mmCIF file of C-alpha atoms and ligand atoms in Angstrom:
data_model
loop_
_atom_site.group_PDB
_atom_site.id
_atom_site.type_symbol
_atom_site.label_atom_id
_atom_site.label_comp_id
_atom_site.label_asym_id
_atom_site.label_seq_id
_atom_site.Cartn_x
_atom_site.Cartn_y
_atom_site.Cartn_z
ATOM 1 C CA MET A 1 -0.288 -0.092 0.035
ATOM 2 C CA ALA A 2 1.401 3.228 -0.679
ATOM 3 C CA ALA A 3 2.218 6.024 1.544
ATOM 4 C CA GLU A 4 -0.328 9.266 2.206
ATOM 5 C CA PRO A 5 1.063 11.822 0.372
ATOM 6 C CA ARG A 6 2.534 14.549 2.784
ATOM 7 C CA THR A 7 -0.220 16.990 3.121
ATOM 8 C CA SER A 8 2.746 20.161 4.135
ATOM 9 C CA LEU A 9 5.797 20.462 6.776
ATOM 10 C CA LEU A 10 3.909 22.195 8.722
ATOM 11 C CA LEU A 11 0.643 20.237 9.752
ATOM 12 C CA ASP A 12 3.043 17.280 9.482
ATOM 13 C CA GLU A 13 4.698 19.191 12.346
ATOM 14 C CA ILE A 14 1.636 20.304 14.277
ATOM 15 C CA VAL A 15 0.996 16.553 15.149
ATOM 16 C CA VAL A 16 4.582 16.066 16.319
ATOM 17 C CA ALA A 17 3.654 18.658 18.502
ATOM 18 C CA ALA A 18 0.027 18.020 19.592
ATOM 19 C CA ALA A 19 1.943 14.434 20.681
ATOM 20 C CA ARG A 20 4.085 16.856 22.676
ATOM 21 C CA LEU A 21 2.083 18.270 24.164
ATOM 22 C CA ALA A 22 -1.007 15.398 25.213
ATOM 23 C CA GLU A 23 2.816 14.101 26.746
ATOM 24 C CA ALA A 24 3.309 16.718 28.700
ATOM 25 C CA GLY A 25 0.047 16.763 29.941
ATOM 26 C CA VAL A 26 -2.004 19.479 27.880
ATOM 27 C CA ASP A 27 -5.898 19.374 27.998
ATOM 28 C CA SER A 28 -6.078 20.662 24.599
ATOM 29 C CA PRO A 29 -2.811 19.868 22.933
ATOM 30 C CA ARG A 30 -3.689 19.704 18.618
ATOM 31 C CA ALA A 31 -6.071 22.968 19.232
ATOM 32 C CA ASP A 32 -3.185 24.544 21.304
ATOM 33 C CA ALA A 33 -0.658 23.321 18.623
ATOM 34 C CA GLU A 34 -2.616 25.508 16.125
ATOM 35 C CA GLN A 35 -2.893 28.711 17.307
ATOM 36 C CA ILE A 36 0.830 28.401 17.925
ATOM 37 C CA ALA A 37 1.148 27.449 14.699
ATOM 38 C CA ALA A 38 -1.267 30.220 13.624
ATOM 39 C CA HIS A 39 0.109 33.190 15.924
ATOM 40 C CA VAL A 40 4.238 32.536 14.767
ATOM 41 C CA HIS A 41 3.617 31.837 10.707
ATOM 42 C CA GLY A 42 0.518 35.238 10.916
ATOM 43 C CA VAL A 43 -2.392 33.139 9.568
ATOM 44 C CA ARG A 44 -5.736 31.938 10.949
ATOM 45 C CA ARG A 45 -5.968 28.031 11.387
ATOM 46 C CA GLY A 46 -7.755 27.916 9.780
ATOM 47 C CA GLU A 47 -5.003 28.994 6.568
ATOM 48 C CA LEU A 48 -2.678 26.478 8.093
ATOM 49 C CA HIS A 49 -2.764 23.680 5.359
ATOM 50 C CA ARG A 50 -1.812 26.756 2.689
ATOM 51 C CA VAL A 51 1.205 27.416 4.893
ATOM 52 C CA PRO A 52 4.286 27.064 2.220
ATOM 53 C CA ASP A 53 6.615 24.195 3.143
ATOM 54 C CA SER A 54 9.712 27.133 2.178
ATOM 55 C CA VAL A 55 8.387 29.024 4.889
ATOM 56 C CA PHE A 56 7.521 27.271 8.016
ATOM 57 C CA ASN A 57 9.004 29.827 10.960
ATOM 58 C CA PRO A 58 11.039 27.107 13.208
ATOM 59 C CA ARG A 59 9.923 29.812 15.809
ATOM 60 C CA PHE A 60 7.349 27.321 16.098
ATOM 61 C CA TRP A 61 8.886 24.661 18.328
ATOM 62 C CA ASP A 62 10.071 27.402 20.571
ATOM 63 C CA GLU A 63 6.401 28.419 21.379
ATOM 64 C CA ILE A 64 5.750 24.576 21.341
ATOM 65 C CA ALA A 65 8.097 24.352 24.285
ATOM 66 C CA ARG A 66 7.451 27.071 26.769
ATOM 67 C CA ARG A 67 3.647 25.151 26.178
ATOM 68 C CA GLU A 68 5.044 21.793 27.210
ATOM 69 C CA ALA A 69 6.598 23.403 30.319
ATOM 70 C CA ARG A 70 2.655 24.670 30.560
ATOM 71 C CA GLU A 71 2.765 28.671 30.304
ATOM 72 C CA PRO A 72 -0.500 29.094 29.406
ATOM 73 C CA LEU A 73 -1.752 29.544 25.755
ATOM 74 C CA GLN A 74 -2.920 32.890 26.002
ATOM 75 C CA HIS A 75 0.864 34.267 27.219
ATOM 76 C CA ILE A 76 2.441 33.094 24.303
ATOM 77 C CA THR A 77 -0.025 33.923 21.275
ATOM 78 C CA GLY A 78 -0.534 37.187 24.014
ATOM 79 C CA HIS A 79 -4.093 37.664 23.694
ATOM 80 C CA ALA A 80 -7.380 36.355 24.832
ATOM 81 C CA TYR A 81 -10.324 36.156 23.141
ATOM 82 C CA PHE A 82 -13.448 36.486 25.531
ATOM 83 C CA ARG A 83 -17.128 37.510 24.155
ATOM 84 C CA TYR A 84 -16.989 39.948 21.330
ATOM 85 C CA LEU A 85 -13.319 40.708 23.059
ATOM 86 C CA ASP A 86 -9.871 40.264 21.715
ATOM 87 C CA LEU A 87 -7.461 41.329 24.749
ATOM 88 C CA GLU A 88 -4.224 41.321 25.166
ATOM 89 C CA VAL A 89 -3.262 39.572 28.413
ATOM 90 C CA GLY A 90 0.335 38.708 30.072
ATOM 91 C CA PRO A 91 2.579 38.441 33.382
ATOM 92 C CA GLY A 92 0.826 40.072 35.550
ATOM 93 C CA VAL A 93 -2.850 39.606 34.817
ATOM 94 C CA PHE A 94 -5.511 36.978 35.140
ATOM 95 C CA VAL A 95 -6.619 34.646 31.903
ATOM 96 C CA PRO A 96 -9.632 35.603 31.373
ATOM 97 C CA ARG A 97 -11.758 32.416 31.519
ATOM 98 C CA PRO A 98 -14.886 30.963 29.114
ATOM 99 C CA GLU A 99 -16.423 30.178 32.088
ATOM 100 C CA THR A 100 -16.994 33.861 32.963
ATOM 101 C CA GLU A 101 -18.091 34.568 29.742
ATOM 102 C CA VAL A 102 -21.572 33.003 30.814
ATOM 103 C CA MET A 103 -22.169 35.105 33.981
ATOM 104 C CA THR A 104 -21.240 38.634 32.014
ATOM 105 C CA GLY A 105 -23.625 37.250 29.987
ATOM 106 C CA TRP A 106 -26.219 37.834 32.444
ATOM 107 C CA ALA A 107 -25.299 41.214 33.908
ATOM 108 C CA ILE A 108 -25.280 41.886 29.938
ATOM 109 C CA ASP A 109 -29.235 41.360 29.253
ATOM 110 C CA ARG A 110 -30.453 42.074 33.241
ATOM 111 C CA LEU A 111 -28.766 46.013 32.304
ATOM 112 C CA ARG A 112 -30.930 45.631 28.207
ATOM 113 C CA GLU A 113 -33.965 45.171 29.970
ATOM 114 C CA MET A 114 -33.927 47.516 32.890
ATOM 115 C CA ASP A 115 -35.689 50.698 32.393
ATOM 116 C CA VAL A 116 -32.679 52.872 32.892
ATOM 117 C CA ALA A 117 -31.694 55.820 30.763
ATOM 118 C CA GLU A 118 -28.228 55.293 30.696
ATOM 119 C CA PRO A 119 -27.413 52.246 33.192
ATOM 120 C CA VAL A 120 -24.067 52.285 35.285
ATOM 121 C CA ALA A 121 -21.981 48.805 36.564
ATOM 122 C CA VAL A 122 -19.271 48.468 38.620
ATOM 123 C CA ASP A 123 -16.544 45.840 37.513
ATOM 124 C CA LEU A 124 -14.938 44.839 40.963
ATOM 125 C CA GLY A 125 -11.640 42.904 40.489
ATOM 126 C CA THR A 126 -11.489 43.751 36.647
ATOM 127 C CA GLY A 127 -8.196 41.878 35.768
ATOM 128 C CA SER A 128 -7.562 42.300 31.968
ATOM 129 C CA GLY A 129 -10.942 44.469 31.225
ATOM 130 C CA ALA A 130 -12.560 41.331 30.146
ATOM 131 C CA ILE A 131 -16.324 41.851 31.959
ATOM 132 C CA ALA A 132 -16.210 45.353 31.945
ATOM 133 C CA LEU A 133 -15.227 46.459 28.446
ATOM 134 C CA SER A 134 -17.976 43.579 27.294
ATOM 135 C CA ILE A 135 -20.935 45.241 29.014
ATOM 136 C CA ALA A 136 -19.913 48.346 27.352
ATOM 137 C CA GLN A 137 -19.057 47.317 23.921
ATOM 138 C CA GLU A 138 -22.462 45.005 24.428
ATOM 139 C CA VAL A 139 -24.984 47.542 26.173
ATOM 140 C CA PRO A 140 -23.992 51.069 24.414
ATOM 141 C CA ARG A 141 -26.309 52.780 27.128
ATOM 142 C CA ALA A 142 -24.017 51.372 29.972
ATOM 143 C CA SER A 143 -21.088 52.593 31.872
ATOM 144 C CA VAL A 144 -18.333 50.367 33.400
ATOM 145 C CA HIS A 145 -16.785 51.695 36.533
ATOM 146 C CA ALA A 146 -14.018 48.778 36.628
ATOM 147 C CA VAL A 147 -11.564 48.258 40.011
ATOM 148 C CA GLU A 148 -8.744 46.830 40.722
ATOM 149 C CA GLY A 149 -6.068 46.464 43.271
ATOM 150 C CA ASP A 150 -3.358 44.886 41.208
ATOM 151 C CA PRO A 151 -0.901 47.933 40.072
ATOM 152 C CA LEU A 152 0.384 45.290 37.033
ATOM 153 C CA ALA A 153 -3.584 43.987 36.456
ATOM 154 C CA ARG A 154 -4.413 47.491 36.078
ATOM 155 C CA SER A 155 -1.972 48.454 32.834
ATOM 156 C CA TRP A 156 -2.786 45.426 31.225
ATOM 157 C CA ALA A 157 -7.070 46.914 31.769
ATOM 158 C CA GLU A 158 -5.742 50.450 30.294
ATOM 159 C CA ARG A 159 -3.980 48.747 27.422
ATOM 160 C CA ASN A 160 -7.419 46.620 26.887
ATOM 161 C CA ILE A 161 -9.224 49.699 27.707
ATOM 162 C CA THR A 162 -7.769 51.996 25.588
ATOM 163 C CA ARG A 163 -6.927 49.149 22.793
ATOM 164 C CA TYR A 164 -10.691 49.678 22.097
ATOM 165 C CA VAL A 165 -10.849 53.080 22.980
ATOM 166 C CA ASP A 166 -11.745 54.499 19.088
ATOM 167 C CA SER A 167 -14.725 51.488 19.422
ATOM 168 C CA TYR A 168 -18.243 52.200 20.946
ATOM 169 C CA THR A 169 -16.569 51.399 24.357
ATOM 170 C CA ALA A 170 -14.648 54.661 24.222
ATOM 171 C CA GLY A 171 -15.343 57.033 27.290
ATOM 172 C CA ARG A 172 -17.662 54.548 28.700
ATOM 173 C CA VAL A 173 -14.782 52.700 30.705
ATOM 174 C CA LEU A 174 -13.698 54.072 33.473
ATOM 175 C CA LEU A 175 -10.364 52.465 35.555
ATOM 176 C CA HIS A 176 -10.415 52.586 39.306
ATOM 177 C CA GLU A 177 -7.880 51.771 42.040
ATOM 178 C CA GLY A 178 -9.157 50.259 45.174
ATOM 179 C CA ASP A 179 -9.150 47.385 46.930
ATOM 180 C CA PHE A 180 -12.826 45.355 47.452
ATOM 181 C CA VAL A 181 -11.720 43.263 49.863
ATOM 182 C CA SER A 182 -9.730 44.899 52.891
ATOM 183 C CA GLY A 183 -11.684 47.038 55.606
ATOM 184 C CA ASP A 184 -14.672 48.881 54.724
ATOM 185 C CA PRO A 185 -16.285 49.821 51.234
ATOM 186 C CA ARG A 186 -15.976 53.476 51.999
ATOM 187 C CA GLN A 187 -12.497 53.456 52.112
ATOM 188 C CA GLY A 188 -11.097 50.477 50.495
ATOM 189 C CA LEU A 189 -13.217 52.122 47.361
ATOM 190 C CA LYS A 190 -13.030 56.007 47.270
ATOM 191 C CA GLU A 191 -12.857 56.271 44.191
ATOM 192 C CA LEU A 192 -16.347 55.509 44.292
ATOM 193 C CA ALA A 193 -17.569 57.096 47.013
ATOM 194 C CA SER A 194 -20.338 59.835 45.143
ATOM 195 C CA LEU A 195 -22.008 56.340 43.646
ATOM 196 C CA ALA A 196 -23.292 55.249 47.286
ATOM 197 C CA GLY A 197 -25.939 53.938 46.674
ATOM 198 C CA THR A 198 -26.891 54.452 43.198
ATOM 199 C CA VAL A 199 -25.431 51.716 41.202
ATOM 200 C CA ASP A 200 -28.032 49.053 39.119
ATOM 201 C CA LEU A 201 -25.385 46.356 38.733
ATOM 202 C CA VAL A 202 -22.425 44.996 40.583
ATOM 203 C CA VAL A 203 -20.600 42.346 38.605
ATOM 204 C CA SER A 204 -17.407 40.449 39.529
ATOM 205 C CA ASN A 205 -15.401 37.441 39.468
ATOM 206 C CA PRO A 206 -12.956 37.812 42.655
ATOM 207 C CA PRO A 207 -10.218 35.368 43.191
ATOM 208 C CA TYR A 208 -12.148 32.068 45.164
ATOM 209 C CA ILE A 209 -9.409 29.389 45.538
ATOM 210 C CA PRO A 210 -9.522 28.575 48.990
ATOM 211 C CA LEU A 211 -5.970 28.580 50.436
ATOM 212 C CA GLY A 212 -3.311 25.504 49.997
ATOM 213 C CA SER A 213 -6.442 23.914 46.906
ATOM 214 C CA ILE A 214 -4.029 22.051 44.118
ATOM 215 C CA VAL A 215 -4.985 23.967 40.414
ATOM 216 C CA GLN A 216 -2.996 23.455 37.689
ATOM 217 C CA PRO A 217 0.887 24.346 36.412
ATOM 218 C CA GLU A 218 -0.298 26.797 33.748
ATOM 219 C CA VAL A 219 -3.059 28.933 37.341
ATOM 220 C CA ALA A 220 -0.568 28.199 40.294
ATOM 221 C CA GLU A 221 2.499 29.463 37.742
ATOM 222 C CA TYR A 222 1.298 31.960 35.569
ATOM 223 C CA ASP A 223 -2.047 33.524 37.303
ATOM 224 C CA PRO A 224 -1.020 36.431 39.554
ATOM 225 C CA PRO A 225 -1.811 35.516 43.032
ATOM 226 C CA ALA A 226 -3.760 38.424 44.084
ATOM 227 C CA ALA A 227 -6.163 36.721 41.515
ATOM 228 C CA LEU A 228 -6.322 32.811 42.943
ATOM 229 C CA TRP A 229 -6.197 33.137 46.827
ATOM 230 C CA SER A 230 -9.584 34.231 49.494
ATOM 231 C CA GLY A 231 -8.860 32.795 52.868
ATOM 232 C CA ALA A 232 -9.324 28.660 54.208
ATOM 233 C CA ASP A 233 -12.950 28.452 52.705
ATOM 234 C CA GLY A 234 -12.362 30.995 49.757
ATOM 235 C CA LEU A 235 -14.692 33.086 49.932
ATOM 236 C CA ASP A 236 -13.885 36.017 52.125
ATOM 237 C CA ALA A 237 -13.114 38.331 48.509
ATOM 238 C CA ILE A 238 -17.256 37.442 47.920
ATOM 239 C CA ARG A 239 -17.693 38.153 51.651
ATOM 240 C CA ALA A 240 -16.135 41.758 50.972
ATOM 241 C CA VAL A 241 -18.343 42.147 48.047
ATOM 242 C CA GLU A 242 -20.866 41.540 49.533
ATOM 243 C CA ARG A 243 -20.581 44.227 51.765
ATOM 244 C CA ALA A 244 -19.708 45.914 48.751
ATOM 245 C CA ALA A 245 -22.924 45.593 46.842
ATOM 246 C CA ARG A 246 -25.146 46.965 49.572
ATOM 247 C CA TRP A 247 -23.542 49.575 50.110
ATOM 248 C CA LEU A 248 -23.020 50.442 45.949
ATOM 249 C CA LEU A 249 -26.394 49.328 44.394
ATOM 250 C CA ARG A 250 -29.604 51.444 44.428
ATOM 251 C CA PRO A 251 -32.807 50.480 45.785
ATOM 252 C CA GLY A 252 -33.729 46.886 43.262
ATOM 253 C CA GLY A 253 -30.055 47.209 41.948
ATOM 254 C CA LEU A 254 -28.515 43.228 40.845
ATOM 255 C CA LEU A 255 -25.453 41.943 41.407
ATOM 256 C CA ALA A 256 -23.741 38.640 40.084
ATOM 257 C CA VAL A 257 -20.474 37.092 41.668
ATOM 258 C CA GLU A 258 -18.221 34.004 40.215
ATOM 259 C CA HIS A 259 -17.414 31.443 42.469
ATOM 260 C CA GLY A 260 -15.862 28.380 41.819
ATOM 261 C CA ALA A 261 -18.093 24.597 40.985
ATOM 262 C CA PRO A 262 -18.041 23.232 44.107
ATOM 263 C CA GLN A 263 -19.046 26.925 46.080
ATOM 264 C CA GLY A 264 -22.785 27.149 44.849
ATOM 265 C CA ALA A 265 -24.607 26.369 48.082
ATOM 266 C CA GLY A 266 -21.869 28.842 50.118
ATOM 267 C CA VAL A 267 -21.956 31.612 48.163
ATOM 268 C CA PHE A 268 -25.866 31.218 48.546
ATOM 269 C CA TRP A 269 -25.630 31.584 51.749
ATOM 270 C CA VAL A 270 -23.882 34.972 51.461
ATOM 271 C CA PHE A 271 -26.726 36.934 50.410
ATOM 272 C CA PRO A 272 -29.310 35.592 52.825
ATOM 273 C CA GLU A 273 -33.101 37.036 52.803
ATOM 274 C CA GLU A 274 -31.929 38.168 56.622
ATOM 275 C CA ALA A 275 -29.655 40.138 55.677
ATOM 276 C CA GLY A 276 -31.874 42.091 53.671
ATOM 277 C CA TRP A 277 -30.757 40.342 49.933
ATOM 278 C CA ARG A 278 -34.170 39.032 47.649
ATOM 279 C CA ASP A 279 -34.221 36.177 44.700
ATOM 280 C CA THR A 280 -30.596 35.022 45.220
ATOM 281 C CA THR A 281 -30.013 32.254 42.840
ATOM 282 C CA ASN A 282 -27.310 29.453 41.819
ATOM 283 C CA HIS A 283 -26.110 29.696 37.906
ATOM 284 C CA LYS A 284 -24.226 26.689 36.151
ATOM 285 C CA ASP A 285 -21.837 27.837 33.505
ATOM 286 C CA LEU A 286 -21.415 25.796 30.848
ATOM 287 C CA ALA A 287 -20.735 22.547 31.426
ATOM 288 C CA ARG A 288 -23.219 22.661 34.244
ATOM 289 C CA ARG A 289 -21.882 23.322 37.326
ATOM 290 C CA ASP A 290 -22.957 25.194 39.538
ATOM 291 C CA ARG A 291 -20.634 29.124 38.296
ATOM 292 C CA PHE A 292 -21.860 31.973 39.652
ATOM 293 C CA VAL A 293 -24.516 33.779 42.104
ATOM 294 C CA THR A 294 -26.953 35.930 41.539
ATOM 295 C CA ALA A 295 -29.621 38.809 43.970
ATOM 296 C CA MET A 296 -31.391 41.829 44.306
ATOM 297 C CA TRP A 297 -30.402 44.402 46.953
ATOM 298 C CA PRO A 298 -33.873 46.003 47.964
ATOM 299 C CA GLY A 299 -32.289 48.429 49.559
ATOM 300 C CA GLU A 300 -32.658 48.735 53.401
HETATM 301 C C1 LIG B 401 -10.483 35.910 38.851
HETATM 302 S S1 LIG B 401 -9.309 37.289 38.595
HETATM 303 C C2 LIG B 401 -10.490 38.846 37.952
HETATM 304 C C3 LIG B 401 -10.087 39.492 36.643
HETATM 305 C C4 LIG B 401 -11.129 39.456 35.244
HETATM 306 N N1 LIG B 401 -12.421 40.181 35.850
HETATM 307 C C5 LIG B 401 -12.180 38.561 35.152
HETATM 308 O O1 LIG B 401 -13.286 38.010 35.121
HETATM 309 O O2 LIG B 401 -11.089 38.110 33.885
HETATM 310 C C6 LIG B 401 -9.481 38.911 40.408
HETATM 311 C C7 LIG B 401 -8.686 40.138 40.211
HETATM 312 O O3 LIG B 401 -9.112 41.171 40.961
HETATM 313 C C8 LIG B 401 -8.105 41.505 41.867
HETATM 314 N N2 LIG B 401 -8.181 41.636 43.146
HETATM 315 C C9 LIG B 401 -8.184 40.839 43.969
HETATM 316 N N3 LIG B 401 -8.010 41.208 45.646
HETATM 317 C C10 LIG B 401 -8.508 42.373 45.193
HETATM 318 C C11 LIG B 401 -8.472 44.180 46.297
HETATM 319 N N4 LIG B 401 -8.629 43.535 47.333
HETATM 320 N N5 LIG B 401 -8.593 44.869 45.021
HETATM 321 C C12 LIG B 401 -9.360 45.074 43.521
HETATM 322 N N6 LIG B 401 -8.506 44.165 43.174
HETATM 323 C C13 LIG B 401 -8.684 43.226 43.916
HETATM 324 C C14 LIG B 401 -6.976 40.740 41.743
HETATM 325 O O4 LIG B 401 -5.739 41.425 40.678
HETATM 326 C C15 LIG B 401 -7.343 40.207 39.296
HETATM 327 O O5 LIG B 401 -7.518 40.991 38.645
#
């Protein structure tokens, strides 16, 4: 039987690279090898078969070695895709995850249906700016105050806000330095003082991993610690979001907060009726795991 004709040098190298990534424990080895190949050769994934053998770039193998060492794909390509955004990411900022797209979609739907001319949202712990920019992009009437405590993460948010400044998000994402976790939100979120009691929606993907948990190497070594860990039960920052939200929200304002899959019941009880919250609801992500809680603040 005749051997199968070779399709192209690059496609053959991708097959070898995918096997190496699988061996290294990478979750989606073939897709990552293809995305790295596309990035290195400056083409779309669907155009890889068109790259002539003569222009194969050996830098492909350098980047595959980085991924083999479990550096996140998004740090290698410098980009993370989130809803309709192409965000710049790298060392010092949390790589936005697909799970968060579902909660962001919930926030966008609620803001769109609100009977408010120009709704105001607050994103606590904005990181790359993923949630805040999506809201501004998809709800053209809304403005978003994005809070970030870490200076390096804030510089990535600033970069992404600037990246979209020419589009119709311009001027509607306002970046603030602030600390929503430690102490009184009136102190930590001083820059938002004029918004107290007026905000239509608070959204947050805070740090929520219990200290001492085992996480993937990509997370442990490349996501910033401030984006991950949050006390013995992982709920410290979520309890702080509760305090900040009751200070910021107007009567009837809404809250959405992301959490880890096993934390649905724990987070539900951070927003109980006894503390004044209404309509507290658990929501699932696309993999049908508990992923975020929403609630309504009726006012004091
Ligand atoms: C899990 S990341 C989420 C980033 C982004 N919202 C996303 O979904 O991709 C949490 C973010 O909260 C920020 N953060 C953690 N503690 C904070 C605090 N006390 N005050 C302000 N930001 C904080 C971290 O620096 C990090 O950027």
